[in-house]
JSON list of C-alpha atoms in Angstrom, two decimals:
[
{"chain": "A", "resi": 1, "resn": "UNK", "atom": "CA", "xyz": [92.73, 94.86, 112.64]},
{"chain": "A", "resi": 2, "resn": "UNK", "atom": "CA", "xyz": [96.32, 93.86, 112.09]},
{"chain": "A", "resi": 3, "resn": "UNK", "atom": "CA", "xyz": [97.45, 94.78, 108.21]},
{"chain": "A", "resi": 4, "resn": "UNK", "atom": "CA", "xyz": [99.17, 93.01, 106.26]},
{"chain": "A", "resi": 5, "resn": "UNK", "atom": "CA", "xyz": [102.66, 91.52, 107.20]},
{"chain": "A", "resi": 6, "resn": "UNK", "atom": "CA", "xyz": [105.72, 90.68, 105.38]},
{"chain": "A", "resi": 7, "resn": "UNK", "atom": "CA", "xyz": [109.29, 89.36, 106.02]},
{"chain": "A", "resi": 8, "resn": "UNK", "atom": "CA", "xyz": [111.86, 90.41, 105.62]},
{"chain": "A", "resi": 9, "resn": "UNK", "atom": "CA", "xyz": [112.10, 93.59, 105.43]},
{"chain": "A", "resi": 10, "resn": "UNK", "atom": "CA", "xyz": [115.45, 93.14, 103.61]},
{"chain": "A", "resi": 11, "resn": "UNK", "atom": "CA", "xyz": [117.05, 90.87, 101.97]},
{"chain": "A", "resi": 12, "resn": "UNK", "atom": "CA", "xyz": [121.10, 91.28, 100.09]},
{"chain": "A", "resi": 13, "resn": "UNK", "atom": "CA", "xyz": [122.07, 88.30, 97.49]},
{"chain": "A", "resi": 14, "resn": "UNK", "atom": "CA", "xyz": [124.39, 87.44, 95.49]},
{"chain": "A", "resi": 15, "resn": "UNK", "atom": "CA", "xyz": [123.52, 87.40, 91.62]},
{"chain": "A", "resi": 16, "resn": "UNK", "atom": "CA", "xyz": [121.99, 83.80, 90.43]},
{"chain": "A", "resi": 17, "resn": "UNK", "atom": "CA", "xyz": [121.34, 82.34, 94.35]},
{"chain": "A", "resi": 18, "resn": "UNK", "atom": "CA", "xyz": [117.31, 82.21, 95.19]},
{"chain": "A", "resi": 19, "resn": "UNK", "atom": "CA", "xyz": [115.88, 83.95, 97.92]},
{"chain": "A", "resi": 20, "resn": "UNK", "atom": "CA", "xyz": [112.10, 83.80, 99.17]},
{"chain": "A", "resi": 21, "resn": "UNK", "atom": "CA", "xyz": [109.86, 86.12, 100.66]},
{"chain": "A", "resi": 22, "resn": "UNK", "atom": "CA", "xyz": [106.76, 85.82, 102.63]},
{"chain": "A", "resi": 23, "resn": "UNK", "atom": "CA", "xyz": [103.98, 87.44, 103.28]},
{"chain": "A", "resi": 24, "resn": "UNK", "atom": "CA", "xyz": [100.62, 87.10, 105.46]},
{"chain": "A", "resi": 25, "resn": "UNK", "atom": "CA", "xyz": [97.32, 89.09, 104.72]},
{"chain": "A", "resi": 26, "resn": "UNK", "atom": "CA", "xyz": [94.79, 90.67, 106.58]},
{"chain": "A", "resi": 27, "resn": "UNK", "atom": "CA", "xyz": [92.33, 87.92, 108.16]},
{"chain": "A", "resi": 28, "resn": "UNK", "atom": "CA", "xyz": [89.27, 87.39, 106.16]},
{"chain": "A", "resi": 29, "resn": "UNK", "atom": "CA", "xyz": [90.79, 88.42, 103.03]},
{"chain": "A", "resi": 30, "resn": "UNK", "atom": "CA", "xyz": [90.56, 86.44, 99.56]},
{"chain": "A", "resi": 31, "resn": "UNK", "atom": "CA", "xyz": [92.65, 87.84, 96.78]},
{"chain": "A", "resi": 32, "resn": "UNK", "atom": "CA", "xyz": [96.13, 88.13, 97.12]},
{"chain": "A", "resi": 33, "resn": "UNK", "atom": "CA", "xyz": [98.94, 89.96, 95.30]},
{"chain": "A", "resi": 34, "resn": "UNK", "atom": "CA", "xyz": [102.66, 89.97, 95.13]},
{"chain": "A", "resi": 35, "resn": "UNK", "atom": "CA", "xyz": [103.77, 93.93, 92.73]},
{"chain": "A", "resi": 36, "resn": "UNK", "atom": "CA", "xyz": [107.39, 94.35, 92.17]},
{"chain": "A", "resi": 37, "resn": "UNK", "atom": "CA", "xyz": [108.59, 97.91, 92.57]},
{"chain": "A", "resi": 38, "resn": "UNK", "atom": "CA", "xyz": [111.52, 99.39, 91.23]},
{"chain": "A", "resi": 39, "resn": "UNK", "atom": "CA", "xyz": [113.25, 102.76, 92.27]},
{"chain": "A", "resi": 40, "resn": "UNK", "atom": "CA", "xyz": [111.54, 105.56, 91.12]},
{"chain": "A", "resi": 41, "resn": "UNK", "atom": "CA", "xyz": [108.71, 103.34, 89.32]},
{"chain": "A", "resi": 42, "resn": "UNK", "atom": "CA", "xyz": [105.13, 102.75, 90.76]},
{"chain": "A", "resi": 43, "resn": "UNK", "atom": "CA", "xyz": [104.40, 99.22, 92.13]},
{"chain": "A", "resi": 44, "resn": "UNK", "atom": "CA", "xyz": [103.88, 96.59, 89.19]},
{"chain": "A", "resi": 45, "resn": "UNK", "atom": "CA", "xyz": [101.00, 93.05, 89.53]},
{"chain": "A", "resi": 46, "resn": "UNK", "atom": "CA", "xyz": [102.93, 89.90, 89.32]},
{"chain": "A", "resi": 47, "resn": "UNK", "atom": "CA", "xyz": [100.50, 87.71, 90.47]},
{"chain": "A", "resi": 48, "resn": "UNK", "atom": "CA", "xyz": [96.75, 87.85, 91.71]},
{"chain": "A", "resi": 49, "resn": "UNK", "atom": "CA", "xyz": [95.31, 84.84, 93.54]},
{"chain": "A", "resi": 50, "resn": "UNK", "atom": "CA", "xyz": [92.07, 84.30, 94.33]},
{"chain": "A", "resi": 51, "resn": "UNK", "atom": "CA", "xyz": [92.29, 82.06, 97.90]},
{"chain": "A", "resi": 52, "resn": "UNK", "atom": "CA", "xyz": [94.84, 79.22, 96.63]},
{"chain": "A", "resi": 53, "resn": "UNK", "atom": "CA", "xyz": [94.25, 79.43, 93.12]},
{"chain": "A", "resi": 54, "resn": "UNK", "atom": "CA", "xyz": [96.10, 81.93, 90.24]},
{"chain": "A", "resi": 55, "resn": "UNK", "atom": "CA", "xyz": [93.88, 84.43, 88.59]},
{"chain": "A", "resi": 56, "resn": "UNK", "atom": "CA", "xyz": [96.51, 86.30, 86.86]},
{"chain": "A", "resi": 57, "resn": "UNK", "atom": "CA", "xyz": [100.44, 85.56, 86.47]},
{"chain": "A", "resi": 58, "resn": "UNK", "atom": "CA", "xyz": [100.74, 86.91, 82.72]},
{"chain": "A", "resi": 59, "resn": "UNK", "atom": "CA", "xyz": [103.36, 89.73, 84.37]},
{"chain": "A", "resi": 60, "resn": "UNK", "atom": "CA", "xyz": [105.07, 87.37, 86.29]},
{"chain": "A", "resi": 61, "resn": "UNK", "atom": "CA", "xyz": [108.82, 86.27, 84.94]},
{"chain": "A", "resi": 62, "resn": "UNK", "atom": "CA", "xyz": [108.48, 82.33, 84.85]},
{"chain": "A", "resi": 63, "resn": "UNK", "atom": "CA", "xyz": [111.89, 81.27, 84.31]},
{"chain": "A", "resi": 64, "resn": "UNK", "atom": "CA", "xyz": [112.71, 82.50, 87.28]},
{"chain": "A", "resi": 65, "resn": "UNK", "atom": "CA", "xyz": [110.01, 83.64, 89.52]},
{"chain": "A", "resi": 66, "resn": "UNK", "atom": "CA", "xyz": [107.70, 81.60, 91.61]},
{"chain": "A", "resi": 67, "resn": "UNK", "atom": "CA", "xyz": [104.82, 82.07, 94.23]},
{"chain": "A", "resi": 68, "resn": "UNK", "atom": "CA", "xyz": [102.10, 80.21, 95.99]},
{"chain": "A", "resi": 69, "resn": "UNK", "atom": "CA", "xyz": [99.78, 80.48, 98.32]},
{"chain": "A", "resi": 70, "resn": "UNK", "atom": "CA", "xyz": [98.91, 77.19, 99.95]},
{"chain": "A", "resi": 71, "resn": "UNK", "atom": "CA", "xyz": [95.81, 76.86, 102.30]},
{"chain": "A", "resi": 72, "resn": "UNK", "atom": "CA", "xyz": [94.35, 80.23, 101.37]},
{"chain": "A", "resi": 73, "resn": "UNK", "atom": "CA", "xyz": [95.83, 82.11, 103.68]},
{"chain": "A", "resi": 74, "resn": "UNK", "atom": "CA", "xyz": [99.83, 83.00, 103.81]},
{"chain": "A", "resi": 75, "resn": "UNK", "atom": "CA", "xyz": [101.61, 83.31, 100.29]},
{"chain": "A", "resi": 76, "resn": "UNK", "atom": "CA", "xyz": [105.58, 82.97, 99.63]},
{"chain": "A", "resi": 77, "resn": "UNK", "atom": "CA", "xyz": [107.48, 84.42, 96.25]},
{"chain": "A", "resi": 78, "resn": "UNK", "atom": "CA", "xyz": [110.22, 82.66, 94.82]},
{"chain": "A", "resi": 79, "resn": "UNK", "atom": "CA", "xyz": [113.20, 84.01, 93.03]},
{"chain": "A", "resi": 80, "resn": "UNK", "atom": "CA", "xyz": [115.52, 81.64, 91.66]},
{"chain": "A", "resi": 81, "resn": "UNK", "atom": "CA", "xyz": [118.03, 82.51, 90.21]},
{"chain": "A", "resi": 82, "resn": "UNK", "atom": "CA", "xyz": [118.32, 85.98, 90.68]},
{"chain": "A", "resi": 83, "resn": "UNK", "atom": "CA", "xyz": [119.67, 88.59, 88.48]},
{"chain": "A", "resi": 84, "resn": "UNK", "atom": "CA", "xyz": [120.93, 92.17, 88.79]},
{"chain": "A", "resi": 85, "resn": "UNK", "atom": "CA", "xyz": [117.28, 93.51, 87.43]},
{"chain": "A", "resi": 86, "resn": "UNK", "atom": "CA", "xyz": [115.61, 91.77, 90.38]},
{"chain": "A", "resi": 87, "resn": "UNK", "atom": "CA", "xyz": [116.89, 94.89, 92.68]},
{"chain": "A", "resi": 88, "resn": "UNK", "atom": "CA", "xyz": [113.61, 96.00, 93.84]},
{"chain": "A", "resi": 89, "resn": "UNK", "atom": "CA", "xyz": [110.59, 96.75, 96.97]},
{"chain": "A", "resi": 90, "resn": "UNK", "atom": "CA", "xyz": [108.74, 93.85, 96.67]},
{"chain": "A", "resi": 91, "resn": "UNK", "atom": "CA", "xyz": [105.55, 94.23, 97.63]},
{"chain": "A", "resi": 92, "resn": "UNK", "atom": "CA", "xyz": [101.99, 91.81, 98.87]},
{"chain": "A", "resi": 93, "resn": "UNK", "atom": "CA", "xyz": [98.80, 93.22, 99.31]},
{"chain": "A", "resi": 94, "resn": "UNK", "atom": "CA", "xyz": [95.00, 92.04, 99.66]},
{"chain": "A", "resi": 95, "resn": "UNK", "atom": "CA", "xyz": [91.94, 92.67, 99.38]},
{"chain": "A", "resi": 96, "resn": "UNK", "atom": "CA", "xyz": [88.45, 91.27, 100.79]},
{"chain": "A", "resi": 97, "resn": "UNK", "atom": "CA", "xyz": [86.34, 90.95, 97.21]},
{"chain": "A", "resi": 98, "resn": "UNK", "atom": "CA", "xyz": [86.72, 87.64, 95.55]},
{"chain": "A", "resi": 99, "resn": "UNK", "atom": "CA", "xyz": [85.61, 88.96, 92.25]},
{"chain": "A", "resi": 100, "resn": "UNK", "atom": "CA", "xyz": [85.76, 92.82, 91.35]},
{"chain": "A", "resi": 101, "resn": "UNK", "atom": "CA", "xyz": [82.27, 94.20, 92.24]},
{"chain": "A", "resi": 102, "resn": "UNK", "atom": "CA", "xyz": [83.71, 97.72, 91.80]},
{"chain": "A", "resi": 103, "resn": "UNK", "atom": "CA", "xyz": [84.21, 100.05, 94.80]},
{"chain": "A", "resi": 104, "resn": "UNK", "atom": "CA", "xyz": [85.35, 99.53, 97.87]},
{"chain": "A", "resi": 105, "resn": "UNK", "atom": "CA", "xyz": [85.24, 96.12, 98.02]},
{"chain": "A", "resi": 106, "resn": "UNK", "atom": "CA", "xyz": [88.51, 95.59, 96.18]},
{"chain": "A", "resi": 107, "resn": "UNK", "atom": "CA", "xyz": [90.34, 98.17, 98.26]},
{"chain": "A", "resi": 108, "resn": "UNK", "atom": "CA", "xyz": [93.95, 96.48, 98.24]},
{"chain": "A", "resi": 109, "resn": "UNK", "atom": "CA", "xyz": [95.93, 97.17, 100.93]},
{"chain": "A", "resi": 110, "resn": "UNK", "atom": "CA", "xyz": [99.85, 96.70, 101.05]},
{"chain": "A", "resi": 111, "resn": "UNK", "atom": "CA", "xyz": [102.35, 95.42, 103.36]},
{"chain": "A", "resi": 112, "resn": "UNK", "atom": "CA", "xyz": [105.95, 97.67, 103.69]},
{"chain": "A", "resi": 113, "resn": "UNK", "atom": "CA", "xyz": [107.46, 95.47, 101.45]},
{"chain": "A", "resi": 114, "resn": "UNK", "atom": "CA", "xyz": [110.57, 93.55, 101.12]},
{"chain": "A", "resi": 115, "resn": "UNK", "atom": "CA", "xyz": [113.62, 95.46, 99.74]},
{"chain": "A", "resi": 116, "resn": "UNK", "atom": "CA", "xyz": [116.34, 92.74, 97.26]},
{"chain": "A", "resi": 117, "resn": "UNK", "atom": "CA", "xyz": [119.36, 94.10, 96.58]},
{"chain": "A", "resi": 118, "resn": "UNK", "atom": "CA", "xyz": [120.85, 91.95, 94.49]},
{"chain": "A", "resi": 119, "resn": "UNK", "atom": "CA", "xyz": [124.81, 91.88, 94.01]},
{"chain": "B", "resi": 1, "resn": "UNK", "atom": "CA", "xyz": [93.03, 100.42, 80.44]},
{"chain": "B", "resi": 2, "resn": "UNK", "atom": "CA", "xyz": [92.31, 103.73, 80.77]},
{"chain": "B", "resi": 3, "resn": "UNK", "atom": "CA", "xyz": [95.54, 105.38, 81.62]},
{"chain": "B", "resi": 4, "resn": "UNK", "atom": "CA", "xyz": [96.20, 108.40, 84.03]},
{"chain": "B", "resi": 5, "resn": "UNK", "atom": "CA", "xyz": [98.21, 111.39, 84.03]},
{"chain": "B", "resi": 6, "resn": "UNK", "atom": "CA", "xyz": [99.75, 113.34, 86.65]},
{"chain": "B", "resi": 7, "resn": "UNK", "atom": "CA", "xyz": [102.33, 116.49, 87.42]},
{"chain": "B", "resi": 8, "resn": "UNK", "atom": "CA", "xyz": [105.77, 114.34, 88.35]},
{"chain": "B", "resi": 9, "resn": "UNK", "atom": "CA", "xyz": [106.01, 116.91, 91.46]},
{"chain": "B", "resi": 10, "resn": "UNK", "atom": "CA", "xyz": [104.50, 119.14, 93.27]},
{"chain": "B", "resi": 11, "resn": "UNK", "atom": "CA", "xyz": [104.53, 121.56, 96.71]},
{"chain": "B", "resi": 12, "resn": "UNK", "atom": "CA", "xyz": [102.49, 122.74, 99.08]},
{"chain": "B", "resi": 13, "resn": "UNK", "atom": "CA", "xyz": [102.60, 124.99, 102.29]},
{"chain": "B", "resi": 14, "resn": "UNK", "atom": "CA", "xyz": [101.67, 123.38, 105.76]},
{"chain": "B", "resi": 15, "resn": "UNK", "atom": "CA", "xyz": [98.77, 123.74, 106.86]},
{"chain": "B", "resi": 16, "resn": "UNK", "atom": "CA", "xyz": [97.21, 124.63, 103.08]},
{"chain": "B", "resi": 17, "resn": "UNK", "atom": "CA", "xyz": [95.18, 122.55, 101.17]},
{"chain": "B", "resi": 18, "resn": "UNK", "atom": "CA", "xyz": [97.00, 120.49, 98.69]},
{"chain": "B", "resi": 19, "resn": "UNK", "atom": "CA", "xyz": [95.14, 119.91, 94.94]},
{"chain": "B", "resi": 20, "resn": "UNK", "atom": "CA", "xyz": [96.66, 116.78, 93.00]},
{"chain": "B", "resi": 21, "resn": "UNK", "atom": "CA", "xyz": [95.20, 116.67, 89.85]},
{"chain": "B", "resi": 22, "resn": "UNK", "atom": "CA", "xyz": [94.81, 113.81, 87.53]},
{"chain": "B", "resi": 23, "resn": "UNK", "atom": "CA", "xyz": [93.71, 113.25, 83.67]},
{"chain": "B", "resi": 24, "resn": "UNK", "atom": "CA", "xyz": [91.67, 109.71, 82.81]},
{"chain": "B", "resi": 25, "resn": "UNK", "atom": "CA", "xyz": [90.42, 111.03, 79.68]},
{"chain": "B", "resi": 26, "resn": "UNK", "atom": "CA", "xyz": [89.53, 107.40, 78.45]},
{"chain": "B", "resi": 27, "resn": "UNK", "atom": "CA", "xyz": [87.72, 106.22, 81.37]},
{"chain": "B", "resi": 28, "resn": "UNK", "atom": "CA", "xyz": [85.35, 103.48, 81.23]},
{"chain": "B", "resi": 29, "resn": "UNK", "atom": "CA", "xyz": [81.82, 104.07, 82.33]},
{"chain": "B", "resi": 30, "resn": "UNK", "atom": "CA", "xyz": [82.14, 101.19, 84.49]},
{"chain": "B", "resi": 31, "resn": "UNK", "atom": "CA", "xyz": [85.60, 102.31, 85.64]},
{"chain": "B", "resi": 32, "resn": "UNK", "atom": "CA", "xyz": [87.02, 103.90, 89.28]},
{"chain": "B", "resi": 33, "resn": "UNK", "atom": "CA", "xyz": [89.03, 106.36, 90.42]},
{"chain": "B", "resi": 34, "resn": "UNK", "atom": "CA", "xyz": [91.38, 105.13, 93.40]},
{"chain": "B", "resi": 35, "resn": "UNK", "atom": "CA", "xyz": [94.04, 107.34, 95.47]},
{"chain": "B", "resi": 36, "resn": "UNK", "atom": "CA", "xyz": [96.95, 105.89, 96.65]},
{"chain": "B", "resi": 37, "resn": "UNK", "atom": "CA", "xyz": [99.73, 107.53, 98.54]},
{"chain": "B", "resi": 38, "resn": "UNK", "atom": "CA", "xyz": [102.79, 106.34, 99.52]},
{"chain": "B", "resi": 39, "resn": "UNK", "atom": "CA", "xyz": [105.32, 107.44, 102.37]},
{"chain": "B", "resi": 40, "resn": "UNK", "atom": "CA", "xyz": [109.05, 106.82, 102.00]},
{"chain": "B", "resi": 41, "resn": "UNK", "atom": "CA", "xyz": [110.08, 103.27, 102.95]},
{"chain": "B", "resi": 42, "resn": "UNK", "atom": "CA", "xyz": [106.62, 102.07, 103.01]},
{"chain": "B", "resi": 43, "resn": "UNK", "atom": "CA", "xyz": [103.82, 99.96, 100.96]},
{"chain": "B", "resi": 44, "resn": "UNK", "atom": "CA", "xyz": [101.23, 102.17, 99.64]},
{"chain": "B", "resi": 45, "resn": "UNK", "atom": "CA", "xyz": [98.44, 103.60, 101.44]},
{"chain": "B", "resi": 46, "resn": "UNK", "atom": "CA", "xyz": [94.80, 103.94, 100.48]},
{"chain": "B", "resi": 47, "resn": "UNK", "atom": "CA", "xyz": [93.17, 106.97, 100.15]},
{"chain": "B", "resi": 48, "resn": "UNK", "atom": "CA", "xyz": [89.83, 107.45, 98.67]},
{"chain": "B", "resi": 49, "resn": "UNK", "atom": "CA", "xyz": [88.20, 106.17, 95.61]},
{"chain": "B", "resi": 50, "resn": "UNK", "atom": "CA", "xyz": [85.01, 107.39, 93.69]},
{"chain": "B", "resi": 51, "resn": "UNK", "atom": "CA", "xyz": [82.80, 106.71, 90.32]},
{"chain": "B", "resi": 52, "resn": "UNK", "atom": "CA", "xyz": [81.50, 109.98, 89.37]},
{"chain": "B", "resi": 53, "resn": "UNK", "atom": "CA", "xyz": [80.07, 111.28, 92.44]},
{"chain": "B", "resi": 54, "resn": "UNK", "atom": "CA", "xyz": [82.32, 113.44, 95.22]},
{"chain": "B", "resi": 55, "resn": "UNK", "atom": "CA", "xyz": [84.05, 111.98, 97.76]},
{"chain": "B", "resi": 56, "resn": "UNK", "atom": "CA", "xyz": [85.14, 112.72, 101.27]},
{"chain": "B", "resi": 57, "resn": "UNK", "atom": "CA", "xyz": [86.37, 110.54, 104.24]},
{"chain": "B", "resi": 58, "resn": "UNK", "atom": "CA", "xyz": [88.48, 111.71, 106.77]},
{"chain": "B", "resi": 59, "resn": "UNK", "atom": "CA", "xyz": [92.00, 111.47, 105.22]},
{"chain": "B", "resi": 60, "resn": "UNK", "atom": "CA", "xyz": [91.03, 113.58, 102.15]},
{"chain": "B", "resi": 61, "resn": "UNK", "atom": "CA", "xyz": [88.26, 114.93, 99.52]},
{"chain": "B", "resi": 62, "resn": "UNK", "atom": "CA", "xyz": [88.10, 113.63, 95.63]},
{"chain": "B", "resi": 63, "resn": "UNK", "atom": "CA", "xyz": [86.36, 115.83, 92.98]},
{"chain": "B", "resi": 64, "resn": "UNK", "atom": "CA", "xyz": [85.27, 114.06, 89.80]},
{"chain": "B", "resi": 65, "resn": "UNK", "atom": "CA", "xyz": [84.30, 116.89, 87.03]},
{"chain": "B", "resi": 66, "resn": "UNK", "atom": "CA", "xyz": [81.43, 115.79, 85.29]},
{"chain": "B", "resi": 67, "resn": "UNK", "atom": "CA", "xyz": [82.52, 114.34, 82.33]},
{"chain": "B", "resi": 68, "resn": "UNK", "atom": "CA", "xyz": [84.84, 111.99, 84.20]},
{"chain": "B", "resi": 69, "resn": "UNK", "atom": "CA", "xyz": [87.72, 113.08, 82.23]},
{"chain": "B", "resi": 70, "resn": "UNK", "atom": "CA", "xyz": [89.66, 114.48, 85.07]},
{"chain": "B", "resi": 71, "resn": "UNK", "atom": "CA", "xyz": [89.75, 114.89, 89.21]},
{"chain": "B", "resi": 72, "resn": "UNK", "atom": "CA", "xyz": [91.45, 116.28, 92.29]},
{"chain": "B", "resi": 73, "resn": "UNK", "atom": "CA", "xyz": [92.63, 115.03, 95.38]},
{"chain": "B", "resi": 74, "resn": "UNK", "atom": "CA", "xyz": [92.57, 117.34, 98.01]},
{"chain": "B", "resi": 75, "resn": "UNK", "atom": "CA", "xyz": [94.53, 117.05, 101.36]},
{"chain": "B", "resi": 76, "resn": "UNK", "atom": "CA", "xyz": [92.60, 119.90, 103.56]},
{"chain": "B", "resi": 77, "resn": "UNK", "atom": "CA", "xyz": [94.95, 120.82, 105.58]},
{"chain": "B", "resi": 78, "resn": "UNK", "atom": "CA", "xyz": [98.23, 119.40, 104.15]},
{"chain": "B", "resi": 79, "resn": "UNK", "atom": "CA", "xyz": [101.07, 118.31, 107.06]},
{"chain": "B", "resi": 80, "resn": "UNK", "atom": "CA", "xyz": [104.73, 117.22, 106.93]},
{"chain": "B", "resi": 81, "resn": "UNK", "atom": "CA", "xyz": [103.55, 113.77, 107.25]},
{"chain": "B", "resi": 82, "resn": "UNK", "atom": "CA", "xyz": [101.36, 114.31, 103.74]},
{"chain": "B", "resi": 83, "resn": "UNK", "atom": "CA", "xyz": [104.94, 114.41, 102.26]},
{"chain": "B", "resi": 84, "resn": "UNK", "atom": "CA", "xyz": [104.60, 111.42, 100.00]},
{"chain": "B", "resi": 85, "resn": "UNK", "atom": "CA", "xyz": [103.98, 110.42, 96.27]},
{"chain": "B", "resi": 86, "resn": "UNK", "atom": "CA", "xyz": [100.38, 110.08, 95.20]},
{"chain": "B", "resi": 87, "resn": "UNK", "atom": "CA", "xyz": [99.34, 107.63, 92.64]},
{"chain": "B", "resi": 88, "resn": "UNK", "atom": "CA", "xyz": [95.95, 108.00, 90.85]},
{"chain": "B", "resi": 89, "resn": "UNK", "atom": "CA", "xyz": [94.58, 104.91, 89.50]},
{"chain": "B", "resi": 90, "resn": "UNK", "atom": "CA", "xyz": [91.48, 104.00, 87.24]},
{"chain": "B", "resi": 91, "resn": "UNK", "atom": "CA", "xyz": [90.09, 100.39, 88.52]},
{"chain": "B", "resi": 92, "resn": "UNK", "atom": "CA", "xyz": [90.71, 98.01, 85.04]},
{"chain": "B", "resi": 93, "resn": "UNK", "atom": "CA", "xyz": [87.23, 96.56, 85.11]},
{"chain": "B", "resi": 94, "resn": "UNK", "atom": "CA", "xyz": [86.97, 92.98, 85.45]},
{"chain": "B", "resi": 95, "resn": "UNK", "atom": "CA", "xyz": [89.72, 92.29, 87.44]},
{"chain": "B", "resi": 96, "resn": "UNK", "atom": "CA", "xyz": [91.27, 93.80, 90.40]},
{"chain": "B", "resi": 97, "resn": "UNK", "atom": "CA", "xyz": [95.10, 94.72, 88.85]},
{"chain": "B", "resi": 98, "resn": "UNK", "atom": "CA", "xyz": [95.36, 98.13, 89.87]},
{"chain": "B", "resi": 99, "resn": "UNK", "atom": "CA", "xyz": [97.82, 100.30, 87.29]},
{"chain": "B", "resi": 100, "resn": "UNK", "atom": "CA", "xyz": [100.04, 102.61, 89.19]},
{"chain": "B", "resi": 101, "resn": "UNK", "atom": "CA", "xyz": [101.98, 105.11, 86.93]},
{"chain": "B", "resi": 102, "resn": "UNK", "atom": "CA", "xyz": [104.93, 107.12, 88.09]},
{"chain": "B", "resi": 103, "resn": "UNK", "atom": "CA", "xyz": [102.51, 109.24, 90.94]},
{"chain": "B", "resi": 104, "resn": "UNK", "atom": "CA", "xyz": [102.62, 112.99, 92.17]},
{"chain": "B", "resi": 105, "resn": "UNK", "atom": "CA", "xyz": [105.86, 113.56, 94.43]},
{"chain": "B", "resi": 106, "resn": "UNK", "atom": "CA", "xyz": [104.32, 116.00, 96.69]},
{"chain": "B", "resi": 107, "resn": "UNK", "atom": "CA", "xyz": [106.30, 117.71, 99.29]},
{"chain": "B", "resi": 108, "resn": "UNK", "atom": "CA", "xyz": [104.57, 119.79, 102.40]},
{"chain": "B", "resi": 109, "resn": "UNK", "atom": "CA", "xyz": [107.00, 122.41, 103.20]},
{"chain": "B", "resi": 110, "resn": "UNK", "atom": "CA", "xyz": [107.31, 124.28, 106.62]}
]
């Protein structure tokens, strides 16, 4: 079973231009989520979707940060425009559950990530 | 949210079992426990995860004590390639937004 893929794998920008990243889960699986990880910190949610619909974006930084996940399947996350705190792994995951039943079903499993350096 | 607690760092020998403890003293009844590890340069990596009974696959074991208040990873037979931080997690019921803290920096030393 292939896991779950992301590009790129690293991305350099200039403070205040946008950049995008992409990701594409494992086959079969509902939920989606994009975490934002910053050195030395553990991952943090910014969104959650639930096939193509949001189930929770109260983490994610609206002014500037936007994602979607059109047809269910692959899911991009927007950053425009970037600042000097947006230096971070960014990271997708998913998971087969639609709706937590507790257990394994929710196992999330993660892509490597997309490193932003932004300068 | 229950919240976790874990030592920032830790070592172990090769080929000795490695314990990684972890405190979820306000756990939910309802609540998991889910291992995480991950490897420099890499997403995380799932582990194990557990209610209140034991756990074993074939990456790892999980002890829950009794009261749920605590519980231990342990890698059996701990490698170079174990060398990675370990996040414990406790499931937030209702949804699935999984809380990762700082983690366990353990390093598997020759």
């Amino acid at each position: 079973e292939a896991g779950v893929a992301q590009s790129p794998r690293y991305k350099i920008i200039e403070k205040r231009q946008s950049v995008a990243f992409w990701c594409n889960p494992i086959s079969g699986h509902a939920t989606l989520y994009w975490y934002q990880q910053i050195l030395g910190q553990g991952p943090k949610l910014l969104i959650q979707f639930q096939n193509n619909g949001v189930v929770d974006d109260s983490q994610l930084p609206k002014d500037r940060f936007s994602a979607e996940r059109l047809k269910g399947v692959d899911s991009t996350l927007k950053i425009q425009p970037a600042k000097l705190e947006d230096s971070a792994v960014y990271l997708c995951a998913s998971s087969r559950s639609p709706i937590y039943t507790g257990g394994g079903g929710g196992t999330q499993y993660f892509g490597p990530g997309t490193r932003l350096t932004v300068l | 949210d229950a919240k976790t607690t874990q030592p920032p760092s830790m070592d172990c020998a090769e080929g000795r079992a490695a314990n990684l403890p972890c405190n979820h003293s306000t756990i939910s009844g309802n609540e998991y426990v889910y291992w995480y590890r991950q490897i420099h340069s890499q997403g995380p990596q799932y582990i194990i995860h557990g209610l209140k009974n034991n756990e074993t696959n074939e990456m790892a074991s999980l002890i829950i004590t009794e009261d749920r208040k605590s519980s231990t990873l342990i890698l059996p037979h701990a490698t170079l390639r174990d060398t990675a931080v370990y996040y414990c997690i406790v499931r937030v019921a209702g949804n699935n937004d999984m809380r990762f803290g700082a983690g366990t920096r353990l390093t598997v030393k020759p």
